[in-house]
mmCIF file of C-alpha atoms in Angstrom:
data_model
loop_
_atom_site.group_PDB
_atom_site.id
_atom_site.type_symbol
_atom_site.label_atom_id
_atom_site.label_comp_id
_atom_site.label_asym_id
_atom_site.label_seq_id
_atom_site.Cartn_x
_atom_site.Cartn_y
_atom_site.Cartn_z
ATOM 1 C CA UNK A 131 0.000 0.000 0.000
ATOM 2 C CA UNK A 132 1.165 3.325 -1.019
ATOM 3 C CA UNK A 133 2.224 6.003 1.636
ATOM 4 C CA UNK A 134 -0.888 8.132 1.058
ATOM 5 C CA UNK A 135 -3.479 5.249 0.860
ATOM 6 C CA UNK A 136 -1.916 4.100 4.227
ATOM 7 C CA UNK A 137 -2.017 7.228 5.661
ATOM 8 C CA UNK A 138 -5.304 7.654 4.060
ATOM 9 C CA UNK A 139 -6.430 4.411 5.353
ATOM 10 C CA UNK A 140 -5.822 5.088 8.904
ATOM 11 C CA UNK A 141 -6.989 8.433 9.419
ATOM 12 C CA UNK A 142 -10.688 7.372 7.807
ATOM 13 C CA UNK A 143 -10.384 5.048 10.236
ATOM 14 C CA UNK A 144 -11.423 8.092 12.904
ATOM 15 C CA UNK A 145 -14.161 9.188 10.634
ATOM 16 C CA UNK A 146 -13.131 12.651 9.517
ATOM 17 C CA UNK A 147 -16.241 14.652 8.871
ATOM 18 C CA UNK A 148 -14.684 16.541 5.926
ATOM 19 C CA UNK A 149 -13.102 14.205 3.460
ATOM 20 C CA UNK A 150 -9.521 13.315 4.108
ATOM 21 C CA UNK A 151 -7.986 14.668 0.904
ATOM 22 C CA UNK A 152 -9.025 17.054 -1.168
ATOM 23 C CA UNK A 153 -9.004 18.211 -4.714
ATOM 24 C CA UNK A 154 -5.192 20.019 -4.242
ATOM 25 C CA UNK A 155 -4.107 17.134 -2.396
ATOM 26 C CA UNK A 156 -4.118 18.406 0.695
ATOM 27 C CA UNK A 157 -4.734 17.102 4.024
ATOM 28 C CA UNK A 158 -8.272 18.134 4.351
ATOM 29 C CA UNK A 159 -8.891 19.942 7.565
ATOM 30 C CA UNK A 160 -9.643 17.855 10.491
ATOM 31 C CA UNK A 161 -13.400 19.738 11.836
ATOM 32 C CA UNK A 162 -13.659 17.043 14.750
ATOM 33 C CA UNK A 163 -9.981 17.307 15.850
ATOM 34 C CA UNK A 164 -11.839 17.774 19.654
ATOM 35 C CA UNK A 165 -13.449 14.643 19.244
ATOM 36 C CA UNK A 166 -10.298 12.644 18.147
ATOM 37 C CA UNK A 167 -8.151 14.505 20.690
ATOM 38 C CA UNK A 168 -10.561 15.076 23.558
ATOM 39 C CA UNK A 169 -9.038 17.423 26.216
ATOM 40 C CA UNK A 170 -6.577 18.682 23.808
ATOM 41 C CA UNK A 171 -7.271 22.712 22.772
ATOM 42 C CA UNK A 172 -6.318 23.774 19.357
ATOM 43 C CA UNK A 173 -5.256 20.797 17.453
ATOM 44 C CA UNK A 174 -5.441 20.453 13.928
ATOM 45 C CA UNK A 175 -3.927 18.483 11.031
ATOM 46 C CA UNK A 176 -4.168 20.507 8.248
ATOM 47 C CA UNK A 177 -2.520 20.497 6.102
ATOM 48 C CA UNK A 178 -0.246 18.794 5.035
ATOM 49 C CA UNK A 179 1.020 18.760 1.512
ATOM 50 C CA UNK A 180 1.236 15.504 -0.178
ATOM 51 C CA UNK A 181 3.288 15.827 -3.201
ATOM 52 C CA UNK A 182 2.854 14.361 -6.814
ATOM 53 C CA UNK A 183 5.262 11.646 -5.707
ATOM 54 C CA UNK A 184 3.216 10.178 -3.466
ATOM 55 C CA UNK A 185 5.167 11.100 -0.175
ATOM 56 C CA UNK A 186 4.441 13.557 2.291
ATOM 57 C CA UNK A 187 5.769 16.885 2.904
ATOM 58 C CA UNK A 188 5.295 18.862 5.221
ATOM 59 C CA UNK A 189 4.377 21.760 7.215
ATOM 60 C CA UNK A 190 6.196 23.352 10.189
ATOM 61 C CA UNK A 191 9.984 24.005 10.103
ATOM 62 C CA UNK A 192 9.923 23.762 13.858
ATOM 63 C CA UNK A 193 7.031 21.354 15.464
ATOM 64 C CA UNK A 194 6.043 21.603 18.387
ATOM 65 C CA UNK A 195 4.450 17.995 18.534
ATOM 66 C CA UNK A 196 4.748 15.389 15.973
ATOM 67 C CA UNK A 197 1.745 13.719 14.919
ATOM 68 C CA UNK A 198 2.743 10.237 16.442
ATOM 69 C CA UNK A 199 3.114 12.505 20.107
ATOM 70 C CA UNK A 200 -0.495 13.312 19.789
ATOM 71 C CA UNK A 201 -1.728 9.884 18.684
ATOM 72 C CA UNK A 202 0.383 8.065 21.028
ATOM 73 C CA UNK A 203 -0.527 10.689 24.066
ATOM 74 C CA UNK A 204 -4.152 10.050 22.991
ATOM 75 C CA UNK A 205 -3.742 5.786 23.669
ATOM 76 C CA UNK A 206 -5.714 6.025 19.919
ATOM 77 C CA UNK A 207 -2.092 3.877 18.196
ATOM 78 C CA UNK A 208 0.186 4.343 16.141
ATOM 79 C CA UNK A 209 1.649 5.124 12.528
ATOM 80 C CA UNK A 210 4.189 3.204 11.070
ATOM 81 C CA UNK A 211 7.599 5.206 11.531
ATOM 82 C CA UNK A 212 7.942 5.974 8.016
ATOM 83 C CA UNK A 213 5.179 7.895 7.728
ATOM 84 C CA UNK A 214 5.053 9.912 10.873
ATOM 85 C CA UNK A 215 8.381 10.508 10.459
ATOM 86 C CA UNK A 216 7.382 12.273 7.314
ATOM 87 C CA UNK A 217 4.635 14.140 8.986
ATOM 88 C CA UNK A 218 6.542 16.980 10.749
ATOM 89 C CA UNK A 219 3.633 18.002 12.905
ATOM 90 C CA UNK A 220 1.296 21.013 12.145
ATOM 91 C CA UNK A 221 0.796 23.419 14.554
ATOM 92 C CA UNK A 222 -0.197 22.927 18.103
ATOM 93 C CA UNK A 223 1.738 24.812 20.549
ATOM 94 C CA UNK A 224 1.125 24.717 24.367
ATOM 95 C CA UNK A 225 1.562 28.091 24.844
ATOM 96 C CA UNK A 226 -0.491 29.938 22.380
ATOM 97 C CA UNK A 227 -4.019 30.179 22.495
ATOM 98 C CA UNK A 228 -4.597 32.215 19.587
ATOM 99 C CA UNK A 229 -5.027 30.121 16.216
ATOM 100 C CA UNK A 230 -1.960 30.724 13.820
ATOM 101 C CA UNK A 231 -1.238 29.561 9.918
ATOM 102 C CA UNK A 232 1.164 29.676 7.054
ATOM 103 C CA UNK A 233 4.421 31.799 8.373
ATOM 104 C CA UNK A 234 6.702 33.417 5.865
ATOM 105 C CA UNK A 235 9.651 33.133 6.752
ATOM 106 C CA UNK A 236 13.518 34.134 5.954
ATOM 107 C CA UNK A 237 15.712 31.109 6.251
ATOM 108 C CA UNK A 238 17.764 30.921 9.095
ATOM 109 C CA UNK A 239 16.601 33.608 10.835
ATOM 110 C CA UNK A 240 16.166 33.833 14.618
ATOM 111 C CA UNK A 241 12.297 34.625 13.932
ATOM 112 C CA UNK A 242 12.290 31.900 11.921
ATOM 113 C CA UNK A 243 13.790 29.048 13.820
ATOM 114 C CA UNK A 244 12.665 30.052 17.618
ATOM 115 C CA UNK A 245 9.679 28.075 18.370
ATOM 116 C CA UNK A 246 8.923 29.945 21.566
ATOM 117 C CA UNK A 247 5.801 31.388 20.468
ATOM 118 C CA UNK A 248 4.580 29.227 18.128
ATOM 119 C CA UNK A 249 0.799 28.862 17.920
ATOM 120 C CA UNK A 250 -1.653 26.226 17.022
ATOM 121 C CA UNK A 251 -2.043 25.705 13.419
ATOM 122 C CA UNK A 252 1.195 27.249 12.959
ATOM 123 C CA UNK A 253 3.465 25.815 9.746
ATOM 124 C CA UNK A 254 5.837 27.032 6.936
ATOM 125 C CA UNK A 255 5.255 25.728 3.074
ATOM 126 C CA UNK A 256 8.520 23.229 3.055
ATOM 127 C CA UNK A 257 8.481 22.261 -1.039
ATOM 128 C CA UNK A 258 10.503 19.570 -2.856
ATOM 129 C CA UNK A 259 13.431 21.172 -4.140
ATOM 130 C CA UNK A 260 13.606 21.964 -7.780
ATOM 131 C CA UNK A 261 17.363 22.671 -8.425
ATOM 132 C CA UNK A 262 16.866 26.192 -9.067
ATOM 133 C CA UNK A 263 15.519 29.321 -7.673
ATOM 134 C CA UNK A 264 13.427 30.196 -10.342
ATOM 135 C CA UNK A 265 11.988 26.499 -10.329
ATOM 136 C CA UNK A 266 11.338 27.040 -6.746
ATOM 137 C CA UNK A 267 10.041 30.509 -6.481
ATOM 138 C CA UNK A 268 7.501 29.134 -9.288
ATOM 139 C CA UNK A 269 6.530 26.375 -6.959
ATOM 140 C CA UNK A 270 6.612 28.360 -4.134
ATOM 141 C CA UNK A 271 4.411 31.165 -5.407
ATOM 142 C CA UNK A 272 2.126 28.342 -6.767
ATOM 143 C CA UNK A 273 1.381 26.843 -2.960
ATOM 144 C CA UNK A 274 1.184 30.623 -1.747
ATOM 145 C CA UNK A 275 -1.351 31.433 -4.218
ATOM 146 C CA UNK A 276 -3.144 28.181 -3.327
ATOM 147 C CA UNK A 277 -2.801 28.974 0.454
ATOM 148 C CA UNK A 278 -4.106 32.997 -0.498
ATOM 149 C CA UNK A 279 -7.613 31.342 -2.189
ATOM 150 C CA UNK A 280 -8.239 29.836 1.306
ATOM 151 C CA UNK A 281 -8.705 33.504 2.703
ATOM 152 C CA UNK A 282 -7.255 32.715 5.591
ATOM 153 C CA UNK A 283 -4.124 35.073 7.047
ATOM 154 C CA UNK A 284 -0.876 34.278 6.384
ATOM 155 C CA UNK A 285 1.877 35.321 8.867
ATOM 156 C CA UNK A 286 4.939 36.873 8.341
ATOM 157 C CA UNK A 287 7.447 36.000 10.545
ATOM 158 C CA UNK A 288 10.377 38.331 10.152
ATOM 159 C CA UNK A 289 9.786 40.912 11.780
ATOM 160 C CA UNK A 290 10.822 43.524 14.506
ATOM 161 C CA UNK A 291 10.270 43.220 18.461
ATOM 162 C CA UNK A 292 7.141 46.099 17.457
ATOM 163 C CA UNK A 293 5.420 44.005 15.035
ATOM 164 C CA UNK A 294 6.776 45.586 12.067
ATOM 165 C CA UNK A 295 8.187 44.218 8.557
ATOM 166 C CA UNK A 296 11.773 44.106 8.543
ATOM 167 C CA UNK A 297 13.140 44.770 5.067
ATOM 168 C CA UNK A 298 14.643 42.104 3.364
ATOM 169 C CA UNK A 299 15.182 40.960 -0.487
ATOM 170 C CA UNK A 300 15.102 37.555 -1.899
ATOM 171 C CA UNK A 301 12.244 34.756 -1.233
ATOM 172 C CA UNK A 302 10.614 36.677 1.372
ATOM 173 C CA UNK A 303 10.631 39.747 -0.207
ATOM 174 C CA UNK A 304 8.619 38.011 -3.223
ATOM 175 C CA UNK A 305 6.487 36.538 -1.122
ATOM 176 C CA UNK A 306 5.261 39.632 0.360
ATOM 177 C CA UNK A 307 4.976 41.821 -3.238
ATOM 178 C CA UNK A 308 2.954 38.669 -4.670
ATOM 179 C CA UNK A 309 0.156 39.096 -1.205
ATOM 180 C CA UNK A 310 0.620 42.666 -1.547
ATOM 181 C CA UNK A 311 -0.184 42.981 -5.286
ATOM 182 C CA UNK A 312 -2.916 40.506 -4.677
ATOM 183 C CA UNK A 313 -4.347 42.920 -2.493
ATOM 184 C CA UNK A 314 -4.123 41.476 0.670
ATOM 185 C CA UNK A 315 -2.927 43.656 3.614
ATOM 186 C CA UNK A 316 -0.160 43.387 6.213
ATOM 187 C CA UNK A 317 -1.533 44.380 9.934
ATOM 188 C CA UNK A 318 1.457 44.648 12.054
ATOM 189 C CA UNK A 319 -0.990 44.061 15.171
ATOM 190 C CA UNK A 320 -1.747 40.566 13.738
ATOM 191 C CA UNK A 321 1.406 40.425 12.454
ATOM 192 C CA UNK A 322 -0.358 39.106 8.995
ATOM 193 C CA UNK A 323 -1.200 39.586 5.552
ATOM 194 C CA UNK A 324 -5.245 39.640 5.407
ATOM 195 C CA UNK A 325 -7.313 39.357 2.779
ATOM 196 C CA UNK A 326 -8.547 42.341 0.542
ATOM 197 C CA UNK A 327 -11.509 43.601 2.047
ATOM 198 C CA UNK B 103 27.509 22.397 -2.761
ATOM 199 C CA UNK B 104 29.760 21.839 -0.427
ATOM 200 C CA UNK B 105 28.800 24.927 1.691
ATOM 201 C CA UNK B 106 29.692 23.497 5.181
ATOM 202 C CA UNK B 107 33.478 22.984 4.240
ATOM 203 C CA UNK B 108 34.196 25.448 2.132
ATOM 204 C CA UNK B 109 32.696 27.920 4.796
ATOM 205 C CA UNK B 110 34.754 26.034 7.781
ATOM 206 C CA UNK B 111 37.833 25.944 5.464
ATOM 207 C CA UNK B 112 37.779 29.817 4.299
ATOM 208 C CA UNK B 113 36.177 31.418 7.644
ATOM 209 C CA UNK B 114 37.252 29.128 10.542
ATOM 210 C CA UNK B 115 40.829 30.723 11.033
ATOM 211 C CA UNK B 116 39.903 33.875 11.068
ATOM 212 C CA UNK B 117 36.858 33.667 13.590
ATOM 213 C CA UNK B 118 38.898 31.038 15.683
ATOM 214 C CA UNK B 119 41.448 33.579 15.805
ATOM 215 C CA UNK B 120 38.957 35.725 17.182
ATOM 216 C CA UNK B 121 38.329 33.700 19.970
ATOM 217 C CA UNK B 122 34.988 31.858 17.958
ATOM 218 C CA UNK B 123 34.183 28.408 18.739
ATOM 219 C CA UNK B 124 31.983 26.159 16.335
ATOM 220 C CA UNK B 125 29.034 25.970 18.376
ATOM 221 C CA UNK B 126 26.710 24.274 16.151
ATOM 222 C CA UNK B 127 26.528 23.014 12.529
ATOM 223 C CA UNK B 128 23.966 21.349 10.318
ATOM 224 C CA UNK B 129 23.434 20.978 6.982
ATOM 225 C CA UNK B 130 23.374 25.148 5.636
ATOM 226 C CA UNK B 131 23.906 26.240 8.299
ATOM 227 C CA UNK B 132 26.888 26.685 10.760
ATOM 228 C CA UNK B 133 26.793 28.770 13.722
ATOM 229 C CA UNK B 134 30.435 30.194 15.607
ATOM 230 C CA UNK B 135 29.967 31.572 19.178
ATOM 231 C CA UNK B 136 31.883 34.073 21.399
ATOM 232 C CA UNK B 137 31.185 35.394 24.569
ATOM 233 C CA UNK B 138 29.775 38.152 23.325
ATOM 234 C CA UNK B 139 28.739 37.062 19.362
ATOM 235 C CA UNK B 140 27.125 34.404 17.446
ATOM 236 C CA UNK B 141 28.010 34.501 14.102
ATOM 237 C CA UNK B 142 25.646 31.952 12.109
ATOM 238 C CA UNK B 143 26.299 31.500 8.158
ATOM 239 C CA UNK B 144 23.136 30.543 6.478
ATOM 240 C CA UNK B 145 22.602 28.747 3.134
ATOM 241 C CA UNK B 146 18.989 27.809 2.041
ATOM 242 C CA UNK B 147 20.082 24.754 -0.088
ATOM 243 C CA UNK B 148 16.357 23.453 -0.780
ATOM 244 C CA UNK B 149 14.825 26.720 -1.529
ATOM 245 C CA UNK B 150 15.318 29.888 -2.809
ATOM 246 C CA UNK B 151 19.626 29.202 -2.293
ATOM 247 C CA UNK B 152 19.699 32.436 -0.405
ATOM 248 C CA UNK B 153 23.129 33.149 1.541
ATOM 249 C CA UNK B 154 23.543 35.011 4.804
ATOM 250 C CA UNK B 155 25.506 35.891 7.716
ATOM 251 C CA UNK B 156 23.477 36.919 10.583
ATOM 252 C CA UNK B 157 25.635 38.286 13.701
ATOM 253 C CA UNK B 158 23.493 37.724 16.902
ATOM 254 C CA UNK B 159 24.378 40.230 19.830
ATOM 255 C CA UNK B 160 24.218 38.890 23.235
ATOM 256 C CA UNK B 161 24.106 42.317 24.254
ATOM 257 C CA UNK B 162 20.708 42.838 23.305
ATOM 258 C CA UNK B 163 19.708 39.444 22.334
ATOM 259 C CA UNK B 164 18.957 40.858 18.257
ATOM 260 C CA UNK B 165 20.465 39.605 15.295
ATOM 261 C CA UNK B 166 21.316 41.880 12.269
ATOM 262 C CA UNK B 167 22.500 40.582 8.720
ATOM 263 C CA UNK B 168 25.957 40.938 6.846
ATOM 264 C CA UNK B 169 23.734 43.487 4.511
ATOM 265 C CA UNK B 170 23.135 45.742 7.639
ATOM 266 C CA UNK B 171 26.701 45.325 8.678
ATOM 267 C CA UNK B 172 27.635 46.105 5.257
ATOM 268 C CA UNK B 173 25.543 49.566 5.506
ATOM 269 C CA UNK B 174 27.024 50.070 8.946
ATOM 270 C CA UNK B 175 30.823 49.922 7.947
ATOM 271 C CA UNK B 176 30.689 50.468 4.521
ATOM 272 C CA UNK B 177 27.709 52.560 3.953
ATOM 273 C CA UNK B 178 26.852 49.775 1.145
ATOM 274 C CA UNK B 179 23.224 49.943 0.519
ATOM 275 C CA UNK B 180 22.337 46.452 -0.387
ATOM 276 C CA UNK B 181 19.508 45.331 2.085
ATOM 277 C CA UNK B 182 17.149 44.136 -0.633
ATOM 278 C CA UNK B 183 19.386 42.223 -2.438
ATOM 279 C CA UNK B 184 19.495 38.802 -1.992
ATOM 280 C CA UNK B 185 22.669 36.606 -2.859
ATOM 281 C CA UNK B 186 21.580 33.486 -4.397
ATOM 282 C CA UNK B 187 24.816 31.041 -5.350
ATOM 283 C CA UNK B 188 24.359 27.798 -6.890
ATOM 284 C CA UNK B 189 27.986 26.832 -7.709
ATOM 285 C CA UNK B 190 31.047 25.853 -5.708
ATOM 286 C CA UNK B 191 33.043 28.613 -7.264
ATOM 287 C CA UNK B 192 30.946 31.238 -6.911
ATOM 288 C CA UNK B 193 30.096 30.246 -2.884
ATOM 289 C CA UNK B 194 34.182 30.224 -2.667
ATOM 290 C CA UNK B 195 34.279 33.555 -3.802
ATOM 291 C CA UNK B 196 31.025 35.313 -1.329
ATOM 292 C CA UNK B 197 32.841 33.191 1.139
ATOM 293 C CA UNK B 198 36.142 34.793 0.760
ATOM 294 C CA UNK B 199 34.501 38.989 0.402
ATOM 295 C CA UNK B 200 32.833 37.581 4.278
ATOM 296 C CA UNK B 201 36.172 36.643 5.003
ATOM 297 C CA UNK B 202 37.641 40.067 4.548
ATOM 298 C CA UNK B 203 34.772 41.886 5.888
ATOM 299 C CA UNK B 204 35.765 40.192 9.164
ATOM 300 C CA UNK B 205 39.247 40.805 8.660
ATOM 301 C CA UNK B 206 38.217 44.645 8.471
ATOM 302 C CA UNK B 207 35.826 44.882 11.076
ATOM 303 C CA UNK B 208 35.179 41.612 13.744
ATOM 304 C CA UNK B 209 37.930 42.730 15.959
ATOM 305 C CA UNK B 210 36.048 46.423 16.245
ATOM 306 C CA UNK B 211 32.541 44.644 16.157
ATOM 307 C CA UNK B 212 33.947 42.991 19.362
ATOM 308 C CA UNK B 213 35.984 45.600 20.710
ATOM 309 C CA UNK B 214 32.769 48.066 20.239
ATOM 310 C CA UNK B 215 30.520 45.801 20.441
ATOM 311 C CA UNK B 216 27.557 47.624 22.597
ATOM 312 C CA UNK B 217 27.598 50.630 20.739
ATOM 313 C CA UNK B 218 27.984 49.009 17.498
ATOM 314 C CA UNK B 219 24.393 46.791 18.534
ATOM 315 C CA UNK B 220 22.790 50.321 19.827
ATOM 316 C CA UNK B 221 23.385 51.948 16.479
ATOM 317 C CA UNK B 222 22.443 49.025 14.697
ATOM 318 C CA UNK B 223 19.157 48.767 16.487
ATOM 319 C CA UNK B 224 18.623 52.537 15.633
ATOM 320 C CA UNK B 225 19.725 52.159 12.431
ATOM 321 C CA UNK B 226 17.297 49.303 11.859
ATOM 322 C CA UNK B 227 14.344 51.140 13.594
ATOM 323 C CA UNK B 228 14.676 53.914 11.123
ATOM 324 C CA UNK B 229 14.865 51.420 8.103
ATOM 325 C CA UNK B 230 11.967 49.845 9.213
ATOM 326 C CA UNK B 231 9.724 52.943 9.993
ATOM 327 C CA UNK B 232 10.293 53.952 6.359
ATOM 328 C CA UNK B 233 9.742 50.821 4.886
ATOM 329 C CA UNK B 234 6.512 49.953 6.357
ATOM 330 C CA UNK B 235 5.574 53.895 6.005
ATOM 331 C CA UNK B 236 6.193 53.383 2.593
ATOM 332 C CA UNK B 237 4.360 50.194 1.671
ATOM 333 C CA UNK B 238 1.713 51.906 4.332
ATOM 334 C CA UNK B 239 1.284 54.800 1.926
ATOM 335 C CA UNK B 240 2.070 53.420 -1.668
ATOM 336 C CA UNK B 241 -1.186 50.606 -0.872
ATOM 337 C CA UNK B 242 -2.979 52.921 0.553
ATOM 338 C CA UNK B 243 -3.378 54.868 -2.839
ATOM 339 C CA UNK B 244 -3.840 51.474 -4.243
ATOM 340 C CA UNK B 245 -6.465 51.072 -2.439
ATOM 341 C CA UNK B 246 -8.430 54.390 -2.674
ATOM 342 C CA UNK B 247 -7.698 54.829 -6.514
ATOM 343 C CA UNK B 248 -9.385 50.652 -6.792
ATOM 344 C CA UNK B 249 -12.151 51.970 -4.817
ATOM 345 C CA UNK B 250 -12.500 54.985 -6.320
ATOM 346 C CA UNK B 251 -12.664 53.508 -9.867
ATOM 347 C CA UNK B 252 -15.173 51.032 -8.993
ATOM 348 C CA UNK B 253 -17.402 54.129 -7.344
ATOM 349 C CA UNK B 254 -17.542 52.348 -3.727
ATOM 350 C CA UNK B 255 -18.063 55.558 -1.753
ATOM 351 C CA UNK B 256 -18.892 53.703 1.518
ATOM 352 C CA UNK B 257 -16.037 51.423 1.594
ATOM 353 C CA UNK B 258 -13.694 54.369 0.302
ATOM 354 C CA UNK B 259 -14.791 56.597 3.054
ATOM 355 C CA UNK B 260 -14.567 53.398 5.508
ATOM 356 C CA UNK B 261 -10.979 52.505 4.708
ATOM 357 C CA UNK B 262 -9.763 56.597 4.614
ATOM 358 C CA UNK B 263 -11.164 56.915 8.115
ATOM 359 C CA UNK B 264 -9.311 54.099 9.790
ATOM 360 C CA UNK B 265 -6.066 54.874 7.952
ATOM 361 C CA UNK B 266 -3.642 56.200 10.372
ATOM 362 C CA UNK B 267 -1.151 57.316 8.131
ATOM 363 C CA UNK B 268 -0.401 60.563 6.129
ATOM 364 C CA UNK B 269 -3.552 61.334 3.663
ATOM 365 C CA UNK B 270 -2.468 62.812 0.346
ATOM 366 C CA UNK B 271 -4.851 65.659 -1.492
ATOM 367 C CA UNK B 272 -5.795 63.642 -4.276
ATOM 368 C CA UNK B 273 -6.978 61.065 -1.656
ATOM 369 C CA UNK B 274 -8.453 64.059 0.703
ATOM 370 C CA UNK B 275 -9.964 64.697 -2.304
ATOM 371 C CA UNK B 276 -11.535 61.720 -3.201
ATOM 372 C CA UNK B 277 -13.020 60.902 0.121
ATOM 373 C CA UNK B 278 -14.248 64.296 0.293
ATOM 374 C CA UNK B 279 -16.211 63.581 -2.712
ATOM 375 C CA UNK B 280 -17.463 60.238 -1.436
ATOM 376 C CA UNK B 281 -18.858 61.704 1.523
ATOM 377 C CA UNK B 282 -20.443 64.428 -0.662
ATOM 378 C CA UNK B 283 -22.263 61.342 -2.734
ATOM 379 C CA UNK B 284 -23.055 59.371 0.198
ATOM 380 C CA UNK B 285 -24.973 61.773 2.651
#
């Protein structure tokens, strides 16, 4: 069995309301997380980016939990090690209480790489390498634009100690011009791009 | 790419002369420490192949990039450009302009190093007022002229009220106008 029907397989298993994978082949988004996880606040599995070769990709840079963590912790069993160790988990920080999403972010960047506070649902788009930037930054901007028709806000996560941008070229840089030219906003009180009104 | 050894192999002299330990390395990215510095070189090999040095002061717990260094020292104004390096020759060669950066300026950066974060931190506060000013302003317009064109008086009056930022006329204007149609 293939690493997605597996994977598939198991989590039907728990009866997802919403369908497991959608249309972009994404994790769909778990709507009875409480159910599966009861006494856990703010857990969610979505998403996670299954790639056109039928492995998984994921998600958070920096997890707070792995997936197996929260099915283990939850006595409900457990994955087979190659897949969860594929599954870098999504989101679900202790500490936060506010609901977070896709972060920007500027590789190897203190911002970037301190997971102190992290948020539930928080995650970075981590893509199969394509050999070159421009390959990349066309696969990149691809998954943003994806992750922009979800509406949703999308966090940037360099920035200063006062909630402001700090400048930057490169990736990032592109990233931002591509929301901004879409029309979506940056709010340096969310710390997030938002949709145009 | 061979990013970790050619780094360790050009830089580590220099920054062990300096009294810099290798503190921690993984693949793109290796960190040196010092009582008072961390000095991490960045590579992002799987992405957008962006390099960086980022100098972390433990004197006010903030990191600032080789660009704002650069503009520091050297008044070089480079923050928005990115270097992206794909070949081994080309890395030797960024590698070896970081190396004489920190021949010219780590022993000052540690000899000065409180001031040198202070001004940094100033320096940075004023980059980053302008730039978000900027993008504050230049949308802004964007936004008024979109819903001017599309003759959305309520929402154009809406999103000039809650804008804290400078008004131009021509927005003034405009919203002035919008009221006039609305009431």
């Amino acid at each position: 069995m293939s690493i997605v029907g597996a994977l598939g397989g198991y989590l039907k298993h728990f009866q997802f309301k919403s369908a497991v994978f959608n249309s972009s082949r994404y994790l769909a988004k778990c709507k009875d997380c409480a159910a599966m996880f009861p006494g856990v606040s703010g857990t969610w599995l979505d998403p996670v980016y299954i790639n056109g070769q039928r492995t998984l990709a994921t998600g958070a840079v920096q997890p707070s939990y792995f997936f197996e963590e929260l099915v283990l912790g939850n006595g409900i069993g457990k994955l087979a090690s190659g897949i969860v160790g594929m599954i870098k988990r999504v989101g679900f920080a202790a500490k936060g209480s506010t609901q977070g999403g896709l972060n920007l972010f500027k590789f190897g960047k203190p911002t970037t790489t301190t997971a102190n506070s992290w948020r539930a649902g928080d995650r970075m788009l981590h893509l199969p390498n394509k050999g070159t930037p421009k390959l990349n930054w066309k696969q990149n901007s691809g998954f943003l634009r994806q992750e922009m028709s979800r509406g949703k806000p999308i966090f940037d996560s360099y920035l200063s100690p006062n909630g402001q941008q700090i400048p930057t070229g490169g990736f990032l840089n592109a990233e931002r011009f591509l929301l901004e030219s879409r029309g979506w906003r940056f709010n340096s009180a969310t710390g997030a791009y938002h949709p145009p009104f | 790419m061979n990013f970790n050894k050619i780094v360790k192999e050009i830089l580590g002299s220099i920054l062990s002369l300096c009294e810099f330990t290798l503190n921690n390395e993984s693949r793109g990215v290796i960190e040196y420490e010092h009582k008072l510095l961390l000095i991490s070189i960045t590579y992002d090999f799987t992405r957008s192949f962006e390099l960086d040095v980022n100098f972390y002061f433990k004197a006010n717990n903030e990191s600032y990039s080789l660009a704002e260094l650069k503009e520091y020292f050297d008044k070089e104004k480079n923050r928005f450009i990115a270097t992206q390096i794909l070949e081994d020759d080309k890395l030797k060669a960024w590698v070896v302009e970081v190396k004489m950066f920190l021949e010219n300026h780590l022993y000052e950066l540690i000899k000065d190093h409180v001031v040198i974060c202070f001004e940094l931190d100033s320096m940075r506060k004023q980059k980053t007022d302008f730039y978000n000013n900027e993008r504050d302003e230049r949308l802004f317009k964007e936004d008024v002229e979109k819903l001017w064109n599309n003759k959305d008086y309520v929402r154009l009056i809406k999103l000039v009220k809650n804008y804290k930022g400078n008004i131009d006329d021509i927005s003034k204007k405009k919203y002035e106008y919008a009221i006039k149609k609305v009431s």
